[in-house]
PDB file of C-alpha atoms in Angstrom:
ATOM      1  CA  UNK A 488     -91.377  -8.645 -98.969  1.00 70.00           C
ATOM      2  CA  UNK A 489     -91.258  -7.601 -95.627  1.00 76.00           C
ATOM      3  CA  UNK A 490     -90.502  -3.818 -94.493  1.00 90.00           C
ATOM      4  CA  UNK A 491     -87.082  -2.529 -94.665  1.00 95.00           C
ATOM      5  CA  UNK A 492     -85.569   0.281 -92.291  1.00 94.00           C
ATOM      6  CA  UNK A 493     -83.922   3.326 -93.674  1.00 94.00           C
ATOM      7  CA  UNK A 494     -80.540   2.396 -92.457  1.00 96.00           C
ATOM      8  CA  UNK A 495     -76.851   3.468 -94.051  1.00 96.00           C
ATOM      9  CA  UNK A 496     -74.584   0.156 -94.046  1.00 96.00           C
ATOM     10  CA  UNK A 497     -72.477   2.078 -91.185  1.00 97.00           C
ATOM     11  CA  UNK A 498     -75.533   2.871 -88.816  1.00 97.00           C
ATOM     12  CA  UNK A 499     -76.720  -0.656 -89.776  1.00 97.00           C
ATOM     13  CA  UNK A 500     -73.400  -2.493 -89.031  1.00 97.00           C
ATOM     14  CA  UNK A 501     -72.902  -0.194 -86.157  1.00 96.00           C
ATOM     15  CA  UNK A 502     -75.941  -0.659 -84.236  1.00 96.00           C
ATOM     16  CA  UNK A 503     -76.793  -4.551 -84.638  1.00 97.00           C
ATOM     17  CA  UNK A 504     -76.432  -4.822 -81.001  1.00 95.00           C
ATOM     18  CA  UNK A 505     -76.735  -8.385 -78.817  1.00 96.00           C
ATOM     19  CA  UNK A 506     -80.173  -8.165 -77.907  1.00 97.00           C
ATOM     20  CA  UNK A 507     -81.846  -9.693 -74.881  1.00 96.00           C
ATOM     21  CA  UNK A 508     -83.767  -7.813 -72.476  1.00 95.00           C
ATOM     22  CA  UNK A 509     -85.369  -5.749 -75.185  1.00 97.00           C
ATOM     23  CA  UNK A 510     -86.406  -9.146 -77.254  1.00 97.00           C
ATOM     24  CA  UNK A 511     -90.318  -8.147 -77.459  1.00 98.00           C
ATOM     25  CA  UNK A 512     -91.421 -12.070 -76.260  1.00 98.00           C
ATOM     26  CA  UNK A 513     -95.128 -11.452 -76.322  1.00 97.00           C
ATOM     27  CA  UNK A 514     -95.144 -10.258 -79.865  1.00 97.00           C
ATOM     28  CA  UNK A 515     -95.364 -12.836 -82.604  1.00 97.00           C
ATOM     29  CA  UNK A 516     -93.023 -13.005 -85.543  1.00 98.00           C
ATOM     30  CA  UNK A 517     -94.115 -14.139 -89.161  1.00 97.00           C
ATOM     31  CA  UNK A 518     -92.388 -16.674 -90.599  1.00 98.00           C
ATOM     32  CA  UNK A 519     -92.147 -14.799 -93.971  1.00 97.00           C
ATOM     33  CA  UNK A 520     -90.016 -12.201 -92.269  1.00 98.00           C
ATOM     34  CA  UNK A 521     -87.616 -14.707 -91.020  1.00 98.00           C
ATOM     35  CA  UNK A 522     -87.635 -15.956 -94.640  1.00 98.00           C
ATOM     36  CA  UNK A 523     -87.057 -12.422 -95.999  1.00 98.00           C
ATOM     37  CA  UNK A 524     -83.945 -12.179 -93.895  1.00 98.00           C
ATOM     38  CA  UNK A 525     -82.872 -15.248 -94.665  1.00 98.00           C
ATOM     39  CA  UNK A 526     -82.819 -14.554 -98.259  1.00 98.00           C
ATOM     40  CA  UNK A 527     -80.362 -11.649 -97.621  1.00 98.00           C
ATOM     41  CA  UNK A 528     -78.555 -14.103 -95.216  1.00 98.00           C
ATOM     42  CA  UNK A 529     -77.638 -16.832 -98.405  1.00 97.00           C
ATOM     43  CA  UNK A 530     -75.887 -14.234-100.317  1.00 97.00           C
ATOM     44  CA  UNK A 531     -72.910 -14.300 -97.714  1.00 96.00           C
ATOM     45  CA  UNK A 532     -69.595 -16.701 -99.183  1.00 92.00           C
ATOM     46  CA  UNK A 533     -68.698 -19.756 -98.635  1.00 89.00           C
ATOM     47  CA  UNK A 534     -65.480 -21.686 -98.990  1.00 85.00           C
ATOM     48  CA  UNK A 535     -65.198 -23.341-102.767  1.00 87.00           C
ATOM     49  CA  UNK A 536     -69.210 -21.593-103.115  1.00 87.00           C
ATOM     50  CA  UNK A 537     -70.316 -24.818-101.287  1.00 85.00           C
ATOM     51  CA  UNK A 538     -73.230 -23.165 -99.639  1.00 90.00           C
ATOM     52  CA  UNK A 539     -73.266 -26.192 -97.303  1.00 89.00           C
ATOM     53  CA  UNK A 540     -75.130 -24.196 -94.746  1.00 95.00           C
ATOM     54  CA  UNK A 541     -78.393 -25.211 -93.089  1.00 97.00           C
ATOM     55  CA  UNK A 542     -80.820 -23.297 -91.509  1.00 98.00           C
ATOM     56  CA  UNK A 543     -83.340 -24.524 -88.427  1.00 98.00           C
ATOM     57  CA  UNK A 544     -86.316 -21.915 -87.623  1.00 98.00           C
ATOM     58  CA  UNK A 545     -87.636 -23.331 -84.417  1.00 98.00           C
ATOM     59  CA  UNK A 546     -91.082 -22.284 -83.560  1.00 98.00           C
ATOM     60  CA  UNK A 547     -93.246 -24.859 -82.312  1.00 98.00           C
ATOM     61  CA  UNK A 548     -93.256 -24.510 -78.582  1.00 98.00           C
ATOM     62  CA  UNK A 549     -93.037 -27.109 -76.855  1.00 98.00           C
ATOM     63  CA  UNK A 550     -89.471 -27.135 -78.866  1.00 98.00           C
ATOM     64  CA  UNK A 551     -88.571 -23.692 -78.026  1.00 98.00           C
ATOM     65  CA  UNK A 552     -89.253 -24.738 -74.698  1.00 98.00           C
ATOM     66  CA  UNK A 553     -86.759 -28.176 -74.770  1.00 98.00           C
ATOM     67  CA  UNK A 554     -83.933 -26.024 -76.114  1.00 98.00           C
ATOM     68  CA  UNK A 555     -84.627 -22.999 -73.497  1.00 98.00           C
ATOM     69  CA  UNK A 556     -84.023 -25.680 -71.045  1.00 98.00           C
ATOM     70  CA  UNK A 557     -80.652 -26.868 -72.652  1.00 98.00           C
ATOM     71  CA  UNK A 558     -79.632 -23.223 -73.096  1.00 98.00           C
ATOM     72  CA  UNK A 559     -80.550 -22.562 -69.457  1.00 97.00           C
ATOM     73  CA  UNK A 560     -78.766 -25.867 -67.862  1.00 97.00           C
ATOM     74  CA  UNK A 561     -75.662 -24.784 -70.290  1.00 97.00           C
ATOM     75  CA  UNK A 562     -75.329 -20.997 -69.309  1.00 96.00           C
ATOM     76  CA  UNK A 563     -76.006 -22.209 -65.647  1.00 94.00           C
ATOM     77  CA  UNK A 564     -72.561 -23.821 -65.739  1.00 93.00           C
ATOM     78  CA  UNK A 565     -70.796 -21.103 -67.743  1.00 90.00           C
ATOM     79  CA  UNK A 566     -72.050 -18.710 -64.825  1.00 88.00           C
ATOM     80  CA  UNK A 567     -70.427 -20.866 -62.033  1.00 88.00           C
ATOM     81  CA  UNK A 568     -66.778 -20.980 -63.929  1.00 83.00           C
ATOM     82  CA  UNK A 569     -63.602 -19.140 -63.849  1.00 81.00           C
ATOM     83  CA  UNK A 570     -64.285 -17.682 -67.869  1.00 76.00           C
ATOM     84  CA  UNK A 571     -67.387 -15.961 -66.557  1.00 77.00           C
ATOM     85  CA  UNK A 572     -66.810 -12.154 -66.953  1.00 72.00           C
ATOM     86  CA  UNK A 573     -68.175 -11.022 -63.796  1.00 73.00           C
ATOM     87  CA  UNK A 574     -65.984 -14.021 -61.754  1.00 72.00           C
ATOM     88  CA  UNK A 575     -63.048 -12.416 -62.963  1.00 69.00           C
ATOM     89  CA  UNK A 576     -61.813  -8.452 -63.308  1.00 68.00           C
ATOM     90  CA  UNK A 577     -60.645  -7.029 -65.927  1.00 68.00           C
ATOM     91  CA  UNK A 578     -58.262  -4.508 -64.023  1.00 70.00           C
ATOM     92  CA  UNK A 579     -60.271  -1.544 -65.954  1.00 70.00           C
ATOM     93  CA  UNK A 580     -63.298  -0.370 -63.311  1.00 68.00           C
ATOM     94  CA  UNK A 581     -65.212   1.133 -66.211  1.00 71.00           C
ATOM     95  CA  UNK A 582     -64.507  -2.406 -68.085  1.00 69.00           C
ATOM     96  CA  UNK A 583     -65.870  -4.150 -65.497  1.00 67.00           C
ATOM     97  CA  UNK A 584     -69.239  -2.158 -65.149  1.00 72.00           C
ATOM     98  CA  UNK A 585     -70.173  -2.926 -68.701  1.00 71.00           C
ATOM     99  CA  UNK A 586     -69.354  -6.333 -68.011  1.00 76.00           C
ATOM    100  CA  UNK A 587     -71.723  -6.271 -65.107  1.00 77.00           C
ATOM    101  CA  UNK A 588     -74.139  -5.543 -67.747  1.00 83.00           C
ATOM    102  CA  UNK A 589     -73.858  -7.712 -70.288  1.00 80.00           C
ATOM    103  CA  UNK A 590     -73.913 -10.525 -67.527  1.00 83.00           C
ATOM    104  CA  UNK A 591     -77.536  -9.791 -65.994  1.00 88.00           C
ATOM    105  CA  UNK A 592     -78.867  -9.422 -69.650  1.00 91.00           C
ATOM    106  CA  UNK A 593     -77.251 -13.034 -70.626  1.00 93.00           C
ATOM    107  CA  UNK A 594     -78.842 -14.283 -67.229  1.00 94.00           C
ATOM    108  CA  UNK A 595     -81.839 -12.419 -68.272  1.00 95.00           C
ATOM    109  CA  UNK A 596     -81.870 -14.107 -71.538  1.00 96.00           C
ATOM    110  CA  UNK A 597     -80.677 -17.664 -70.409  1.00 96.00           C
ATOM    111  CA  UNK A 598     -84.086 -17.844 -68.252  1.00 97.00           C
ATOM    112  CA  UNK A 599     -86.497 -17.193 -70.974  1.00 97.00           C
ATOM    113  CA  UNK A 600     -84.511 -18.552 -73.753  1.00 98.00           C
ATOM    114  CA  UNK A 601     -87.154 -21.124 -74.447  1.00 98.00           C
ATOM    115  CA  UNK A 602     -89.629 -18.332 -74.313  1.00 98.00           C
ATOM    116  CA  UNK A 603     -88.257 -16.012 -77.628  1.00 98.00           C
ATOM    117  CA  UNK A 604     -90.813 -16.370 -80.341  1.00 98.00           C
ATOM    118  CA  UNK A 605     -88.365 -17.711 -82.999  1.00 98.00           C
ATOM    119  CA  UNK A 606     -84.770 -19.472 -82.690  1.00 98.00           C
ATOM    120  CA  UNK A 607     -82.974 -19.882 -85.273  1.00 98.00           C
ATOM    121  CA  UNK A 608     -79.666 -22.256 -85.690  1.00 98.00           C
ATOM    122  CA  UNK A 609     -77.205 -21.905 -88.256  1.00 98.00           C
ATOM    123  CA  UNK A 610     -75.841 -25.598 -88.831  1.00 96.00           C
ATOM    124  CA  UNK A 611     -73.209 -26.719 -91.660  1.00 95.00           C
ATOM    125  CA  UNK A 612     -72.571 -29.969 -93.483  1.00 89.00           C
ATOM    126  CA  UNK A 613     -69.319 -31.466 -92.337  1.00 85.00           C
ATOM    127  CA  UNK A 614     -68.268 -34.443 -91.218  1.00 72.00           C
ATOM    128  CA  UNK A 615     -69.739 -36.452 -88.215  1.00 65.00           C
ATOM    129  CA  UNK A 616     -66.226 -36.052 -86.297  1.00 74.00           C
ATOM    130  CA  UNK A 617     -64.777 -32.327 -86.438  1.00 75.00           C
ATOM    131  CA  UNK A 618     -60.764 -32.085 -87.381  1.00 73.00           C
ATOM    132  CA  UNK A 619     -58.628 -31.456 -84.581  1.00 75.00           C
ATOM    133  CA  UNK A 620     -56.458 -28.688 -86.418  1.00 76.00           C
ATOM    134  CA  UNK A 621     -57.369 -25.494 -87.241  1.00 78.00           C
ATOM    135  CA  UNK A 622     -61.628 -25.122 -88.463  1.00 82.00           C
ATOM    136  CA  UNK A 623     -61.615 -21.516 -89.145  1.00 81.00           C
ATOM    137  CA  UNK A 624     -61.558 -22.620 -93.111  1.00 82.00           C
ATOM    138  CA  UNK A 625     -64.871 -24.585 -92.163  1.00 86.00           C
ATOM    139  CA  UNK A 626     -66.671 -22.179 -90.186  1.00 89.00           C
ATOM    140  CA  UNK A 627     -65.956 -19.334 -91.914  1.00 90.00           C
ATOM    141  CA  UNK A 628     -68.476 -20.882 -94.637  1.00 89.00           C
ATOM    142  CA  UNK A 629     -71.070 -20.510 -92.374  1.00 95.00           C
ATOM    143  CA  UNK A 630     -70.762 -17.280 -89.724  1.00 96.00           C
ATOM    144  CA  UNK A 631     -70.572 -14.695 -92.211  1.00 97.00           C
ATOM    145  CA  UNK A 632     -73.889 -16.151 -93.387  1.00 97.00           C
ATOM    146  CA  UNK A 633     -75.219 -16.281 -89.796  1.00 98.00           C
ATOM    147  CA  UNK A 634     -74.012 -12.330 -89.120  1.00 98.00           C
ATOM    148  CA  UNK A 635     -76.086 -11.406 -92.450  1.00 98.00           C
ATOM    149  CA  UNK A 636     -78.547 -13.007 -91.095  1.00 98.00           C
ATOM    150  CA  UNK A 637     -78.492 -10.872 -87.628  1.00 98.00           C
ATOM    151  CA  UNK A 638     -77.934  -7.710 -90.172  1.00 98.00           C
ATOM    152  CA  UNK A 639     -81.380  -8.655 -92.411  1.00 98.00           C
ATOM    153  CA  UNK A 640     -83.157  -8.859 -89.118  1.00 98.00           C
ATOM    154  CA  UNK A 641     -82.243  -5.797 -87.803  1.00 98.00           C
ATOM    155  CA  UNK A 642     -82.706  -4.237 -90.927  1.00 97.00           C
ATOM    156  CA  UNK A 643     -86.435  -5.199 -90.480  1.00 97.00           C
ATOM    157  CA  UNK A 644     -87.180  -4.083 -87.054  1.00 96.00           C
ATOM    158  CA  UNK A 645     -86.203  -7.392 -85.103  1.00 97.00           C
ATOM    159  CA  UNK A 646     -83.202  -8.035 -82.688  1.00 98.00           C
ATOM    160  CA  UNK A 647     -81.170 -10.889 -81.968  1.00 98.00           C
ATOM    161  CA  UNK A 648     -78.158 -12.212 -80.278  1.00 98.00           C
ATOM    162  CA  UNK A 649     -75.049 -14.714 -81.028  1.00 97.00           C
ATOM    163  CA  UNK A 650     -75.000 -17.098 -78.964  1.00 97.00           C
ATOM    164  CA  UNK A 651     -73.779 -20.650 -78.792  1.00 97.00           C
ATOM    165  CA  UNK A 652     -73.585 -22.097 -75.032  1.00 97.00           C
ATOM    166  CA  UNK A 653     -76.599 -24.935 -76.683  1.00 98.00           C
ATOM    167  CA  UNK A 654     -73.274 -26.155 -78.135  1.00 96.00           C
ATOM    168  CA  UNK A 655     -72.863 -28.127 -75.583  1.00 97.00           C
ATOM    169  CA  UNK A 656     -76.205 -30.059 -75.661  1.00 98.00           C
ATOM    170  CA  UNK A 657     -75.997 -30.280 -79.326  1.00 96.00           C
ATOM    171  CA  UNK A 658     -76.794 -33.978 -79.743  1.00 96.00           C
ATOM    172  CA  UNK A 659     -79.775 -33.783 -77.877  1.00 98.00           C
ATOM    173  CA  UNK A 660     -80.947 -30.506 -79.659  1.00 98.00           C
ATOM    174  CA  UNK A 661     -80.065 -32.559 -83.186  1.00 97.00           C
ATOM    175  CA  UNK A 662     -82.302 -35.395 -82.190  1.00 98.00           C
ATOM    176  CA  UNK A 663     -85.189 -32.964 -81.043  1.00 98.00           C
ATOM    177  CA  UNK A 664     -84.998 -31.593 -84.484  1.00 98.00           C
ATOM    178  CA  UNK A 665     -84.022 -34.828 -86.322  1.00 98.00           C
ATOM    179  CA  UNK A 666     -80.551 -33.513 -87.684  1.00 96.00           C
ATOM    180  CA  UNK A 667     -78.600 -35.596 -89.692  1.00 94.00           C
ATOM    181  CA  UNK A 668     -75.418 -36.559 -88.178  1.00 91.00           C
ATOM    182  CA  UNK A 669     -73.158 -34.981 -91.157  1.00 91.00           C
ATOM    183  CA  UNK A 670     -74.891 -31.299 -90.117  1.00 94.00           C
ATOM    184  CA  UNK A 671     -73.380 -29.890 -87.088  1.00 94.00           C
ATOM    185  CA  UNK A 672     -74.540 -26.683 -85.503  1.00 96.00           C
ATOM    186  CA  UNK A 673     -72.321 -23.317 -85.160  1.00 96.00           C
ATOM    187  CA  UNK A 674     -74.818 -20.913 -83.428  1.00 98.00           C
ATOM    188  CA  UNK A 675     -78.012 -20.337 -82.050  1.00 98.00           C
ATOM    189  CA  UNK A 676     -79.998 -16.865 -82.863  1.00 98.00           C
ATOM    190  CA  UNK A 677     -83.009 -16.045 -80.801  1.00 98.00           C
ATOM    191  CA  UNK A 678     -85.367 -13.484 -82.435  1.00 98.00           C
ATOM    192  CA  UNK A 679     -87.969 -11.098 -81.572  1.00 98.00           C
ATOM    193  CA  UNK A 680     -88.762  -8.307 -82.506  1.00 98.00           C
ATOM    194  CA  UNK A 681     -87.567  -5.872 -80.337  1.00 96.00           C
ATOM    195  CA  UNK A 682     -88.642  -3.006 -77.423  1.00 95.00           C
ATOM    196  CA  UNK A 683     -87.521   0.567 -77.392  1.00 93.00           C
ATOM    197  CA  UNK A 684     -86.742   2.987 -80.648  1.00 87.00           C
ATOM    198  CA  UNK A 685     -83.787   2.246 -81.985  1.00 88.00           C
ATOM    199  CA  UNK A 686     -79.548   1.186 -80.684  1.00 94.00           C
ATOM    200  CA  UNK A 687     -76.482   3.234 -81.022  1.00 92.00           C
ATOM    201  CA  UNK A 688     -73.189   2.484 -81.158  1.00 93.00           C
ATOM    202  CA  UNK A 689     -70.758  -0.020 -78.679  1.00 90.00           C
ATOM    203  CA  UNK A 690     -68.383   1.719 -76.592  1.00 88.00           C
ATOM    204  CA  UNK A 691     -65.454  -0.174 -78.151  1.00 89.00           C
ATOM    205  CA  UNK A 692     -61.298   0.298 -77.107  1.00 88.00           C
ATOM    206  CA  UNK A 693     -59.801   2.644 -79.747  1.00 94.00           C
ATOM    207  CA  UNK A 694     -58.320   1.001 -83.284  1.00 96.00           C
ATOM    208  CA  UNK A 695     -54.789   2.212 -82.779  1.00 96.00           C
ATOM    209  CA  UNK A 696     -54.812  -0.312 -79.582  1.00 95.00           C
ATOM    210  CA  UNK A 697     -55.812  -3.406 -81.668  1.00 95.00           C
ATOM    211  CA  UNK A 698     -54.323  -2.527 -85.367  1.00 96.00           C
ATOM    212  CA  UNK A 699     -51.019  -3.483 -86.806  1.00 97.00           C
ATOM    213  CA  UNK A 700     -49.911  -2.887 -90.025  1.00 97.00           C
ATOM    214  CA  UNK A 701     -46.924  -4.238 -92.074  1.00 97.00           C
ATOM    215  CA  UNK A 702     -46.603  -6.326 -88.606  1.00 97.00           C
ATOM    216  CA  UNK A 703     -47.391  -6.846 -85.218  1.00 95.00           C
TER     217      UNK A 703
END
């Protein structure tokens, strides 16, 4: 078993941060850690208890380096469009600082994707053709797993971040790995182990702003 941090649930669910400039890329990561965490990760539900999850740990390079590429060409897109958080304001100047931020460390990350020591994709078994209506019902059998996952992984001195922009090379990333065509991919993890001491908290808007209760 690998070493566990002496983290509360509240400073652990409060400080598993997005991490990608910290993401230590010269330092390798054992695959039995990965495995530790993933242990943690398949207690999570899933609808009916299917447990129709999958789980690809990419290491070999030459892989890392194929999907870095997809990642990169993907996010290189994003960055030119209208959804892009710096190519639009928020109206809030503070806001729009952090966003500043979070951009350059997604750039950061986008070009040396293919460079993180370990990436890991969550996939589920579903059908080749997603339903058009509403999929929360099937993806909620596999994020919650996924978000353990990032949880386990902090726990054990290693940072990650949710991301999902390969989405939109997933066929090519599925033949790369030989996926079946029933197992389609939800979200793609990079992990490191990670630079600095320790995270803190997200500035986040205050609850009263977001909650409703009894109603909207």
């Amino acid at each position: 078993m690998s070493d566990v941090l002496p983290l509360g649930p509240d400073e652990l669910l409060s400080t598993t941060r997005s991490v990608r400039k910290r993401l230590d890329l010269t330092r390798d990561v054992p695959l039995g850690v990965v495995r530790d965490a993933l242990e943690v990760a398949l207690q999570a539900p899933s609808g009916s208890n299917q447990q129709g999850w999958h789980w690809l740990v990419v290491t070999d390079p030459d892989k890392r380096k194929a999907i870095g590429e997809y990642y990169r060409e993907s996010y290189t897109a994003y960055r030119n469009g209208p959804t892009y958080p710096t190519n639009r304001s928020t109206g809030d100047t503070e806001r729009d600082v952090v966003q500043s931020r979070v951009a350059d460390s997604a750039t950061y990350l986008a070009e040396r994707m293919g460079e993180v020591p370990v990436l890991v994709i969550g996939a589920l078994q579903a059908s080749a053709e997603l339903p058009a209506s509403n999929q929360a019902g099937l993806w909620g059998s596999l994020l919650p797993a996924a978000w353990s996952l990032q949880l386990a992984l902090r726990a054990r001195g290693l940072g990650s971040a949710w991301t999902t922009l390969h989405l939109k090379y997933e066929k090519e990333i599925a033949q790369l790995l030989g996926v079946p065509d029933d197992v389609r991919q939800g979200v793609l993890l990079p992990v490191a182990y990670y630079t600095g001491d320790t995270f803190k908290p997200a500035k986040r808007a205050p609850l009263d702003t977001v909650l409703h209760v009894d109603g909207w």
